[in-house]
PDB file of C-alpha atoms and ligand atoms in Angstrom:
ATOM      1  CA  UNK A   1    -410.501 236.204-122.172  1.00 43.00           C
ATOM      2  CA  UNK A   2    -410.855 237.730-118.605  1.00 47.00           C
ATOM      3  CA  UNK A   3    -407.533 238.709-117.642  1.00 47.00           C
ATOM      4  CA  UNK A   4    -406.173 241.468-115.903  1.00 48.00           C
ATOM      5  CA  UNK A   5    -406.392 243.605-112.950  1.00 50.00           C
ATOM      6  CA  UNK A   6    -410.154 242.539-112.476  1.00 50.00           C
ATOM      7  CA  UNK A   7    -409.523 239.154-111.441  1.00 62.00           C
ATOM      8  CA  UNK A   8    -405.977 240.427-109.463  1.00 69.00           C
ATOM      9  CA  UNK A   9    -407.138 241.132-105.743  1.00 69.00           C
ATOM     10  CA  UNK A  10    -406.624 244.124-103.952  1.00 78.00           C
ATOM     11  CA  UNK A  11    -403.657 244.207-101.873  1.00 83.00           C
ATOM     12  CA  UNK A  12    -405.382 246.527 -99.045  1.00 86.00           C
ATOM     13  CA  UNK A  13    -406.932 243.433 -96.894  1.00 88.00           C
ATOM     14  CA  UNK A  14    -403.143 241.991 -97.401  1.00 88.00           C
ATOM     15  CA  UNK A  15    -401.144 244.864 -95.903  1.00 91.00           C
ATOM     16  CA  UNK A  16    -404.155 245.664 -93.213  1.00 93.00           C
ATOM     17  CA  UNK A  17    -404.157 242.157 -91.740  1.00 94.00           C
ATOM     18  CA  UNK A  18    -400.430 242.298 -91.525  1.00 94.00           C
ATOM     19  CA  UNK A  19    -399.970 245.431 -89.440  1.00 95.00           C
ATOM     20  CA  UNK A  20    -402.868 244.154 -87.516  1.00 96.00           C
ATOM     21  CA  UNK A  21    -400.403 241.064 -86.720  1.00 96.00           C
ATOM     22  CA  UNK A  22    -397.334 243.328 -86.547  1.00 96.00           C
ATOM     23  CA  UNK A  23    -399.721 245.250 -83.722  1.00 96.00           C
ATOM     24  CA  UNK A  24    -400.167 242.342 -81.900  1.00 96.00           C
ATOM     25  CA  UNK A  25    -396.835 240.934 -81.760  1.00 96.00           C
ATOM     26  CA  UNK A  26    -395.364 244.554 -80.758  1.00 97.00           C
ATOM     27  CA  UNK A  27    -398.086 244.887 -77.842  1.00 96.00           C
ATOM     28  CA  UNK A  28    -397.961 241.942 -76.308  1.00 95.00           C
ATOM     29  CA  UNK A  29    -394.052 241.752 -76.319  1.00 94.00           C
ATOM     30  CA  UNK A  30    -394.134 245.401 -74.972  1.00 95.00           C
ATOM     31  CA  UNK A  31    -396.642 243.693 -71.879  1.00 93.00           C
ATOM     32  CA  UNK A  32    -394.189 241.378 -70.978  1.00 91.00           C
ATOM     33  CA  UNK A  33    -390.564 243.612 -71.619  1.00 90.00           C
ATOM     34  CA  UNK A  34    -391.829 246.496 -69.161  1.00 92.00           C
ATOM     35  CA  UNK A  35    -393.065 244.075 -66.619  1.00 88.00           C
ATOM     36  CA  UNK A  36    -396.685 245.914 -66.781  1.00 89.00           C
ATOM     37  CA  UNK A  37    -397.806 242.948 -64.241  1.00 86.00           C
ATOM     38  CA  UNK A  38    -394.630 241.825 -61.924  1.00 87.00           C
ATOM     39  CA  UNK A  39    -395.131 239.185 -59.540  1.00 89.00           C
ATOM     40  CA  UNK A  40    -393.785 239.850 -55.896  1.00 93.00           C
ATOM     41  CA  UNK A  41    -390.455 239.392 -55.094  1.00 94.00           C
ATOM     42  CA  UNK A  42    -390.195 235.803 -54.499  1.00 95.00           C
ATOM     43  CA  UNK A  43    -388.997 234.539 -50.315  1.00 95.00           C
ATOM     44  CA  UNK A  44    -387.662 231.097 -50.855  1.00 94.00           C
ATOM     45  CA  UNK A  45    -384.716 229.581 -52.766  1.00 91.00           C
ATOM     46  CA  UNK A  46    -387.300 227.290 -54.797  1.00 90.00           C
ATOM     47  CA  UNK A  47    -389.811 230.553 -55.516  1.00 93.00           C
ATOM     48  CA  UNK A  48    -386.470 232.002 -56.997  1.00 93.00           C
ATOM     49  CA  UNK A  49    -386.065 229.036 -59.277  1.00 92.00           C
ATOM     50  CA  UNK A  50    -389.414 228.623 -60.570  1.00 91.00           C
ATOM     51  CA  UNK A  51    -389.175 232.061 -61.433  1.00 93.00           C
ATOM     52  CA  UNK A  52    -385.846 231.330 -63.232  1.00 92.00           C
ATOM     53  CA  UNK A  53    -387.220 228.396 -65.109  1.00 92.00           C
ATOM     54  CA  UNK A  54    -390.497 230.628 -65.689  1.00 91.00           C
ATOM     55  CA  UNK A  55    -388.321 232.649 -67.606  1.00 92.00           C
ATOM     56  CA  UNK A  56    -386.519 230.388 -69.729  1.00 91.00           C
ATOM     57  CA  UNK A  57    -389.832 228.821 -71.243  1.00 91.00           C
ATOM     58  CA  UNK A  58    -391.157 232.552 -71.195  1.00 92.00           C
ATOM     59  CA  UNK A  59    -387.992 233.204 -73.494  1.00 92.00           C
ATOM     60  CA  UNK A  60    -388.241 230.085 -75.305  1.00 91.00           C
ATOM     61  CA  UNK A  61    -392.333 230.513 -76.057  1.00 91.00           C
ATOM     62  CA  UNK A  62    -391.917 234.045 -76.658  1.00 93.00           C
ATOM     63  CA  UNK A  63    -389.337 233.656 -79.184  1.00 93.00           C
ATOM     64  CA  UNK A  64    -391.620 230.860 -81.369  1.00 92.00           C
ATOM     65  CA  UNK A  65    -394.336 233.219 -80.558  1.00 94.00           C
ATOM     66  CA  UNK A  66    -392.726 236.466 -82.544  1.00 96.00           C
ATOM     67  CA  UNK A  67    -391.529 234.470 -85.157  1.00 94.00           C
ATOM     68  CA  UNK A  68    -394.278 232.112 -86.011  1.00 94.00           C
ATOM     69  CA  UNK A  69    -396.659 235.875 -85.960  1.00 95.00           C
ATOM     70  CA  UNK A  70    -394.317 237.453 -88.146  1.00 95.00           C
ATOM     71  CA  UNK A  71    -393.715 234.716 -90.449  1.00 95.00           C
ATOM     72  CA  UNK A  72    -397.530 234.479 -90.836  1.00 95.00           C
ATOM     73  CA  UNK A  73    -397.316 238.454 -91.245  1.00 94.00           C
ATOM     74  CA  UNK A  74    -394.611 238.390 -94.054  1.00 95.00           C
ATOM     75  CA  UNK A  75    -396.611 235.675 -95.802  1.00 92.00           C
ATOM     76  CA  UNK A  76    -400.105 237.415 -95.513  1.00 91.00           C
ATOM     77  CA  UNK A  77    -398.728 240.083 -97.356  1.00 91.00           C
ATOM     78  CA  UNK A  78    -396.014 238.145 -99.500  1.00 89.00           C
ATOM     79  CA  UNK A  79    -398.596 235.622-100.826  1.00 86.00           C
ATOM     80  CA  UNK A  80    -401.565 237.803-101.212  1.00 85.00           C
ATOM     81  CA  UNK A  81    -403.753 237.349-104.009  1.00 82.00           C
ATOM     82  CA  UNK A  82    -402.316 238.973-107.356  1.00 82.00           C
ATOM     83  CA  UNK A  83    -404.862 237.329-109.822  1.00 80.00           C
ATOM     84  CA  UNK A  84    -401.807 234.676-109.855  1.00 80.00           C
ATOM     85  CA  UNK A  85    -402.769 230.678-110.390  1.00 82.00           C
ATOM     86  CA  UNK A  86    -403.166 229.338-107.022  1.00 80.00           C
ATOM     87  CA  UNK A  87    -400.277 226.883-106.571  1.00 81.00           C
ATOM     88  CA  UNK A  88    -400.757 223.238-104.571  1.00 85.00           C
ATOM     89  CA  UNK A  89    -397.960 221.884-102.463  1.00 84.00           C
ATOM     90  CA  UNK A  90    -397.262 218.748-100.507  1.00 86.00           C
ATOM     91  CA  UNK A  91    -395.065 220.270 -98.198  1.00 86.00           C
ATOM     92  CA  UNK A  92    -391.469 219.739 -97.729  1.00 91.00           C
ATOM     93  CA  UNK A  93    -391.212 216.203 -95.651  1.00 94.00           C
ATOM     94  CA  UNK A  94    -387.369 216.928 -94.378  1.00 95.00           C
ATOM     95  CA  UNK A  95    -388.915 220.907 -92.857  1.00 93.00           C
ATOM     96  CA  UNK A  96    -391.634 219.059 -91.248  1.00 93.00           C
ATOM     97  CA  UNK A  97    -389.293 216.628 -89.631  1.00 96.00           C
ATOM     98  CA  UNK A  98    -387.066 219.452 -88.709  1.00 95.00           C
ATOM     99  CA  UNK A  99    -389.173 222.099 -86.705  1.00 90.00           C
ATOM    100  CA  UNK A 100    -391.189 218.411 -85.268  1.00 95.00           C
ATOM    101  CA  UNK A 101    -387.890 217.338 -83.898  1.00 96.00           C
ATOM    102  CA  UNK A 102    -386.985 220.940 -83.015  1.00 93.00           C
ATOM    103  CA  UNK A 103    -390.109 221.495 -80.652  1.00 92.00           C
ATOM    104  CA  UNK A 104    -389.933 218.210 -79.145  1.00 95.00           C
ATOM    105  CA  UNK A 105    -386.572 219.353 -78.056  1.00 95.00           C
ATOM    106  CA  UNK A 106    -387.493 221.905 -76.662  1.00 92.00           C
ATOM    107  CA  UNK A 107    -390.043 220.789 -74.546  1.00 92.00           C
ATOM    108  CA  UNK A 108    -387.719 217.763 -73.608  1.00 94.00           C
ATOM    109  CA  UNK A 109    -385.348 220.102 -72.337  1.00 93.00           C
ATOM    110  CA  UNK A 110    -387.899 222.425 -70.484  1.00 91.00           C
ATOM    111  CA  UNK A 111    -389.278 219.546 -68.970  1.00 91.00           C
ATOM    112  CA  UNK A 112    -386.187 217.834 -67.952  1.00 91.00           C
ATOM    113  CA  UNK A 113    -384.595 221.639 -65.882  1.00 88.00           C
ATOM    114  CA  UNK A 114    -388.307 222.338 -64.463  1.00 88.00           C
ATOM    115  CA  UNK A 115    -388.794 218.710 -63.576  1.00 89.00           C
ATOM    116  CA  UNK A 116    -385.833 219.195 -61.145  1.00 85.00           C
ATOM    117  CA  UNK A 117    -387.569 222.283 -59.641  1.00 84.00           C
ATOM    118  CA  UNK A 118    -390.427 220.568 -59.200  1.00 84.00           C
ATOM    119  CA  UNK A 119    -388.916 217.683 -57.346  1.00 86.00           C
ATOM    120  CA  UNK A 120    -386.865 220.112 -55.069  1.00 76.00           C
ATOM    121  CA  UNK A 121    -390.867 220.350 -53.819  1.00 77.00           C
ATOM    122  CA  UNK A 122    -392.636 217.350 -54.049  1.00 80.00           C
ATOM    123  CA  UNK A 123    -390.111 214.784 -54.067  1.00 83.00           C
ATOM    124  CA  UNK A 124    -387.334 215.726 -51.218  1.00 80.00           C
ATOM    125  CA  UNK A 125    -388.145 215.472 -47.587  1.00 80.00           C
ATOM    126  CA  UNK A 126    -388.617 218.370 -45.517  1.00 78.00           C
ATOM    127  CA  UNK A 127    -385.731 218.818 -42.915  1.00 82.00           C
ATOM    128  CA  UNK A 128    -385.814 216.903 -39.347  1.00 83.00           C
ATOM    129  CA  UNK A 129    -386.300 220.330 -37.280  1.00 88.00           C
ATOM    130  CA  UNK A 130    -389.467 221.156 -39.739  1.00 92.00           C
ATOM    131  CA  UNK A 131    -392.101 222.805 -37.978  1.00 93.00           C
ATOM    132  CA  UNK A 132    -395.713 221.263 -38.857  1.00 94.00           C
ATOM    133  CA  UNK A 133    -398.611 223.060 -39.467  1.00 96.00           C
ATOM    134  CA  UNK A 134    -402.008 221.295 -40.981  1.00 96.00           C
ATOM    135  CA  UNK A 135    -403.980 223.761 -43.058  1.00 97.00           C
ATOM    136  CA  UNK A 136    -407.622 223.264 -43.890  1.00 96.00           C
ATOM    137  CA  UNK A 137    -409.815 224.662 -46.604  1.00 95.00           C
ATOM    138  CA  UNK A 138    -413.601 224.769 -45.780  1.00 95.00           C
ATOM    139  CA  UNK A 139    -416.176 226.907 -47.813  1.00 93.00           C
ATOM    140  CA  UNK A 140    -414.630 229.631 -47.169  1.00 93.00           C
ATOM    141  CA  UNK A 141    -411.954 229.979 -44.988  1.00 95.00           C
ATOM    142  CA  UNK A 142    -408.944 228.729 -44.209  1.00 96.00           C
ATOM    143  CA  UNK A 143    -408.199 227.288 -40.467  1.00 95.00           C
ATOM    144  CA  UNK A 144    -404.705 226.274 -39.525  1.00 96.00           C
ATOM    145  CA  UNK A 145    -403.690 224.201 -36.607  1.00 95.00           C
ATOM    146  CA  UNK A 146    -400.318 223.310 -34.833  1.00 95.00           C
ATOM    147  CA  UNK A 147    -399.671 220.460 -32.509  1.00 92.00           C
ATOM    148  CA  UNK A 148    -398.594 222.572 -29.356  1.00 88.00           C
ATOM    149  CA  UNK A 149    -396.117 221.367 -26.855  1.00 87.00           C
ATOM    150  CA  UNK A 150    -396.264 218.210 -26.972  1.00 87.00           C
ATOM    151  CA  UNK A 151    -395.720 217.763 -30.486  1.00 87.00           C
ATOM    152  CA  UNK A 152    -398.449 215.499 -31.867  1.00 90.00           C
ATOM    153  CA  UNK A 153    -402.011 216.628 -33.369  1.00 93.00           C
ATOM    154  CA  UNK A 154    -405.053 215.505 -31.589  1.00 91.00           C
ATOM    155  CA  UNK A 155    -407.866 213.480 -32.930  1.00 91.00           C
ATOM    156  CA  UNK A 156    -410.431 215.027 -35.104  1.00 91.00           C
ATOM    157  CA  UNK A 157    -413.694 214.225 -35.571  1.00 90.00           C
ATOM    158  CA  UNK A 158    -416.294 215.236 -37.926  1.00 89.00           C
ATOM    159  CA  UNK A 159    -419.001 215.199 -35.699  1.00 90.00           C
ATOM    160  CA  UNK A 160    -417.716 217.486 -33.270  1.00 90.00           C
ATOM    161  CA  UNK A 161    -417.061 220.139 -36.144  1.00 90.00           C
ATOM    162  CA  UNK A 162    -418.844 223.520 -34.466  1.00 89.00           C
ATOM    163  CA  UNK A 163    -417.419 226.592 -35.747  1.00 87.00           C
ATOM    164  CA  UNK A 164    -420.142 229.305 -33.886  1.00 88.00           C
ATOM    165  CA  UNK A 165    -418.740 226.864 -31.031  1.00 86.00           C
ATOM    166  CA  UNK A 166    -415.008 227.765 -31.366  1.00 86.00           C
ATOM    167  CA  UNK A 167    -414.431 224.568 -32.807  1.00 90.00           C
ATOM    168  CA  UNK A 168    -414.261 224.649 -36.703  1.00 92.00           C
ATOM    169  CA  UNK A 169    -411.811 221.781 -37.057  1.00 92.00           C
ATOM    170  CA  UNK A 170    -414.162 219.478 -34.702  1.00 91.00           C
ATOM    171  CA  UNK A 171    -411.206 218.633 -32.188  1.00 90.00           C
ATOM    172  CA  UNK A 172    -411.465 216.057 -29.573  1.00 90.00           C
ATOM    173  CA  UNK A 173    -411.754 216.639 -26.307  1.00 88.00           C
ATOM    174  CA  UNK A 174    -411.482 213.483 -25.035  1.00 90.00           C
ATOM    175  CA  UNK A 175    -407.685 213.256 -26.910  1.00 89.00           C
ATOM    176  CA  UNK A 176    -404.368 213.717 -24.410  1.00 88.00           C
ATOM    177  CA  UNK A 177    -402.998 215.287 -27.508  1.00 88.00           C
ATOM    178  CA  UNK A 178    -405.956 217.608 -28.763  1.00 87.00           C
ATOM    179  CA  UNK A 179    -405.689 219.566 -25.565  1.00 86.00           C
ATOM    180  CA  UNK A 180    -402.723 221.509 -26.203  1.00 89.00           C
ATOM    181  CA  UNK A 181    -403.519 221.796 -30.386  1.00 91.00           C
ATOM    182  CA  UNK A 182    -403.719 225.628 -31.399  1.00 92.00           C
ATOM    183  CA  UNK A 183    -406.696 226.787 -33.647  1.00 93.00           C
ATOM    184  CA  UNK A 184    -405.762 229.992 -35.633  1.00 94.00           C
ATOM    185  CA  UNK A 185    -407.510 231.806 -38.979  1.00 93.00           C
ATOM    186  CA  UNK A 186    -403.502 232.851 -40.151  1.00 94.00           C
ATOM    187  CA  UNK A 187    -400.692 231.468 -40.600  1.00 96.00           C
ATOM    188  CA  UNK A 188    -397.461 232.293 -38.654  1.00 96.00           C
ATOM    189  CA  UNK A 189    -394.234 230.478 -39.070  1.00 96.00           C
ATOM    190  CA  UNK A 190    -390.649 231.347 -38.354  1.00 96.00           C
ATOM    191  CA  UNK A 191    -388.051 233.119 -41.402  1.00 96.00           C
ATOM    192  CA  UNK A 192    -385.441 230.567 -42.409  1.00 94.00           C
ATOM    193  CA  UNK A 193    -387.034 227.550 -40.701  1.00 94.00           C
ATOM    194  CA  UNK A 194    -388.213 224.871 -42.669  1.00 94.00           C
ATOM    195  CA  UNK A 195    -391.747 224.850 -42.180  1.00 95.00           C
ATOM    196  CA  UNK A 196    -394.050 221.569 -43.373  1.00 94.00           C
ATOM    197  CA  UNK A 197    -397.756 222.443 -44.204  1.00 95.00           C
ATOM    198  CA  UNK A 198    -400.206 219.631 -44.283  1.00 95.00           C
ATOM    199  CA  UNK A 199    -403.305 220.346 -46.594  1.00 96.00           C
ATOM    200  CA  UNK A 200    -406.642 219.152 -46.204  1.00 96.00           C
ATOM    201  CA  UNK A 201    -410.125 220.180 -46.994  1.00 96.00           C
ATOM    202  CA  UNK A 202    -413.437 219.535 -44.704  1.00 94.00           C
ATOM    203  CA  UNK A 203    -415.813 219.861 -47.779  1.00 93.00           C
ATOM    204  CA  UNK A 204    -414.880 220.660 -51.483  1.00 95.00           C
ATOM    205  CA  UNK A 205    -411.618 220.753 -53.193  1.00 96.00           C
ATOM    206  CA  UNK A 206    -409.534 224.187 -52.618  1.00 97.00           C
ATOM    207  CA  UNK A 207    -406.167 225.450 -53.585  1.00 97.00           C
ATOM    208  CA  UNK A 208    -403.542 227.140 -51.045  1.00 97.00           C
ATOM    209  CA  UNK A 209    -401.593 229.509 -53.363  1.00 97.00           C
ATOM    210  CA  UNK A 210    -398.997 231.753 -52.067  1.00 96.00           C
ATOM    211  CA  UNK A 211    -397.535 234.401 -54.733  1.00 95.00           C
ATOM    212  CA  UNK A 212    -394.525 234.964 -53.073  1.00 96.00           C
ATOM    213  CA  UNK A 213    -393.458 230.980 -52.471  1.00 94.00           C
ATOM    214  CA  UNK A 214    -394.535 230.245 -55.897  1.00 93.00           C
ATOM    215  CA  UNK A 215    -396.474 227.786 -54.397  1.00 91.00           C
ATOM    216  CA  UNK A 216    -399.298 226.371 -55.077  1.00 93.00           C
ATOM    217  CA  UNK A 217    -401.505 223.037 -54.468  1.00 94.00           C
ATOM    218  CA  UNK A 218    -405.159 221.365 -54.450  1.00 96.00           C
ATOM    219  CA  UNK A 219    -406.241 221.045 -50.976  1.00 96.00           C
ATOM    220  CA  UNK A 220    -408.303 217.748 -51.326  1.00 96.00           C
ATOM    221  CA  UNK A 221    -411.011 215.888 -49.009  1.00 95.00           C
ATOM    222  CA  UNK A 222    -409.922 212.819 -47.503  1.00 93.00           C
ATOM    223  CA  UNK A 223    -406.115 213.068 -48.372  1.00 94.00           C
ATOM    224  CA  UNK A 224    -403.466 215.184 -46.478  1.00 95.00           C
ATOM    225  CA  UNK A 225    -401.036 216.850 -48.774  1.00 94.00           C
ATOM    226  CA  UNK A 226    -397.723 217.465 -47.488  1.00 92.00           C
ATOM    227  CA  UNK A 227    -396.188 221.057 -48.845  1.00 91.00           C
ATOM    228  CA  UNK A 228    -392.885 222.572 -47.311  1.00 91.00           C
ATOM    229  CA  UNK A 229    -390.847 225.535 -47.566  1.00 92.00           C
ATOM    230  CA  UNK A 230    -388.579 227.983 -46.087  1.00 93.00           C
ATOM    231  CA  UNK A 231    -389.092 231.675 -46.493  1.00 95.00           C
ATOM    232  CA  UNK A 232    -385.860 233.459 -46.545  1.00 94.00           C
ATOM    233  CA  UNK A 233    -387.282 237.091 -45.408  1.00 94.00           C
ATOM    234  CA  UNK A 234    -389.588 238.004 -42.874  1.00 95.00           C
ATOM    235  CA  UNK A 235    -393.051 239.383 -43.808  1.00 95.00           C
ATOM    236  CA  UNK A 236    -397.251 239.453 -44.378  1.00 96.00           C
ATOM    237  CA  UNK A 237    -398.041 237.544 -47.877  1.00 95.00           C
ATOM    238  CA  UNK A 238    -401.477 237.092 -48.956  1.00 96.00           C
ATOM    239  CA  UNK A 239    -403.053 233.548 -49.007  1.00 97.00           C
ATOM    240  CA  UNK A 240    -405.984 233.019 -51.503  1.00 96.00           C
ATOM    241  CA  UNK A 241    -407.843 229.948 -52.792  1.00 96.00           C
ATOM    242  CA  UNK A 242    -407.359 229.038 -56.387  1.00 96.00           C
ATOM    243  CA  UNK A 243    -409.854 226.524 -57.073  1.00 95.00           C
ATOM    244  CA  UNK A 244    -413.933 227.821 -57.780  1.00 95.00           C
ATOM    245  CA  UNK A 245    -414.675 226.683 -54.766  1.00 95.00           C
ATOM    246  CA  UNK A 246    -418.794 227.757 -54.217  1.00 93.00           C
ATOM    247  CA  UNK A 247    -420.246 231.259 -54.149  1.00 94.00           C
ATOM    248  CA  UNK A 248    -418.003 232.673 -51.081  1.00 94.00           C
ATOM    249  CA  UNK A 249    -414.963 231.502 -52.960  1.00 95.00           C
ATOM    250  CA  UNK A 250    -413.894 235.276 -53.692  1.00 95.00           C
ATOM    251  CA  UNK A 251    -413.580 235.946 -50.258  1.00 95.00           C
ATOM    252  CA  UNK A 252    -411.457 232.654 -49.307  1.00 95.00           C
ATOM    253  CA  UNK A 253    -408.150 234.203 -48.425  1.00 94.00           C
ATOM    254  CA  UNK A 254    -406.179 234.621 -45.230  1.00 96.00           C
ATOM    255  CA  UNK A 255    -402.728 235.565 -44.615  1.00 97.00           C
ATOM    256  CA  UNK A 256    -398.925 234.226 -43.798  1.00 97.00           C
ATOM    257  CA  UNK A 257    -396.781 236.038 -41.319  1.00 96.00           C
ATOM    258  CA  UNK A 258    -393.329 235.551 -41.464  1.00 97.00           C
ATOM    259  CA  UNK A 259    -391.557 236.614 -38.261  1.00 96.00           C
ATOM    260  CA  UNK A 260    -388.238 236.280 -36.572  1.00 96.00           C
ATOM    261  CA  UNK A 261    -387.786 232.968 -34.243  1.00 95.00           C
ATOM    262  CA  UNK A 262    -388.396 235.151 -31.174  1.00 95.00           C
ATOM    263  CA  UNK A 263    -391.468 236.355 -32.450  1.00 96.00           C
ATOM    264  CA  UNK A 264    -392.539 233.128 -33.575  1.00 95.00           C
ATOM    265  CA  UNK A 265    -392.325 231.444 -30.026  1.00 94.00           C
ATOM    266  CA  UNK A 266    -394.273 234.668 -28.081  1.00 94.00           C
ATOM    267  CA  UNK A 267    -397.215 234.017 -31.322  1.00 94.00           C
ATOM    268  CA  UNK A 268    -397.021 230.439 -29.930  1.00 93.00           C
ATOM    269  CA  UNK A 269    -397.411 231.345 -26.011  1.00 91.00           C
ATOM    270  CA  UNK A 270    -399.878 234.199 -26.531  1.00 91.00           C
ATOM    271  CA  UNK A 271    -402.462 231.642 -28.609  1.00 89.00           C
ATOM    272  CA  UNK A 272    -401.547 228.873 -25.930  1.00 85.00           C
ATOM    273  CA  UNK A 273    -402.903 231.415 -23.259  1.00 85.00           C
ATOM    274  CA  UNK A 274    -406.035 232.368 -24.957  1.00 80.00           C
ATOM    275  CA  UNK A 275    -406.948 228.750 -25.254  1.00 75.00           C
TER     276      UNK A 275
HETATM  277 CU1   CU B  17    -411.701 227.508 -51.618  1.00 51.21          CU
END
């Protein structure tokens, strides 16, 4: 009879592939405990609460995450192959129905507290002093308009769209309310105002993203996407496109100025002047 420690496997593979998983688990916790990639401060109230609820499911995930890895470590190792009989199980029903009710749970409740984040956004109407601004994506810049004095936007029309002309957006010239319409490649808006973008896209489908407003959203041809925040600190924040939007896409970016209300109404005469 063949018995013995021929047939009983070598616990080296065992112990390796564990502290290969130990590794892992130590590294990437260590990533994410020193901060090794921070985002920016966040400027709104609602960038401060995504970043809150970003946290909780970071906790939540991470948690699973170290013990699911060293669960599967201990049982690499604990289970390795001692020239034992190989043992078949069915599994234990009332376990399965456990950690099954356990991560629906959890993703109920992470749902449920980011859903009201979310809705803070998308669901709540901006405030009746908002100040509009339409913002639109075309391979590969971004071009943002607001409606002047008088309030209103002008008529658009694709057919006058001439950017070597000085008209990118194709404004109309025959419109009352076109006339006073200001054409700029950033965006400036006012620190705690309540400022309502309008997103649309002459071409493909971009993203506006915005780091520090934790904001971001598909910029979509035909449709006009309402977006709105209020920045609670002045300063420059880096706008980039998030969605593959051609070749040029690595260069679609522009930038949003935050400035004080005074400084806000000059950037709003000066462009009216150059027009
Ligand atoms: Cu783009």
């Amino acid at each position: 009879m063949r018995t013995g420690r021929r047939n009983r496997g070598s616990a080296g593979p065992a112990v390796l592939l564990s502290l290969l998983l130990v590794t892992l688990v130590v590294a990437t916790v260590y990533v994410f405990a020193a901060r090794l990639f921070p985002a920016p401060p966040p400027i709104t109230q609602v960038a401060a609460q995504v970043d809150h609820q970003y946290s909780l499911t970071l906790y939540a995930a991470g948690a699973a995450f170290v013990f699911a890895q060293l669960g599967l470590a201990y049982a690499v190792f604990r289970f390795r192959d001692r020239g034992q009989h190989a043992h078949f199980t069915r599994g234990n029903v009332v376990l399965e129905i456990l950690w099954t009710c356990l991560t629906a749970l959890v993703f109920l409740v992470l749902g449920i507290l980011g859903s009201r984040v979310w809705a803070a956004v998308q669901f709540s109407p901006p405030a009746p002093d908002t100040i509009q601004v339409e913002v639109t994506g075309t391979q590969f810049v971004y071009t943002f308009r607001y409606p002047g004095p008088d309030g209103k936007f002008g008529r658009l029309d694709p057919a006058l769209v001439n950017a070597p002309a000085g008209n990118p957006l194709g404004l109309d010239p025959n419109d009352p309310a076109a006339k006073d319409d200001i054409v700029t490649s950033t965006l400036t808006v006012p620190v705690n105002h309540p400022v309502e973008l309008l997103l649309r896209s002459q071409d493909v489908v971009h993203n506006f993203f915005v780091r520090e407003l934790r904001l971001q959203q598909d910029a979509v041809p035909g449709m006009l996407i309402p977006l709105h925040f209020t920045a609670d600190r002045t300063g420059r924040c880096e706008i980039v496109c998030t969605q593959l939007c051609g070749l040029g896409h690595y260069r679609m970016r522009s930038f949003l100025n935050i400035v004080s209300e005074s400084a806000y109404e000059d950037f709003l005469k000066q462009q009216a002047a150059a027009r």
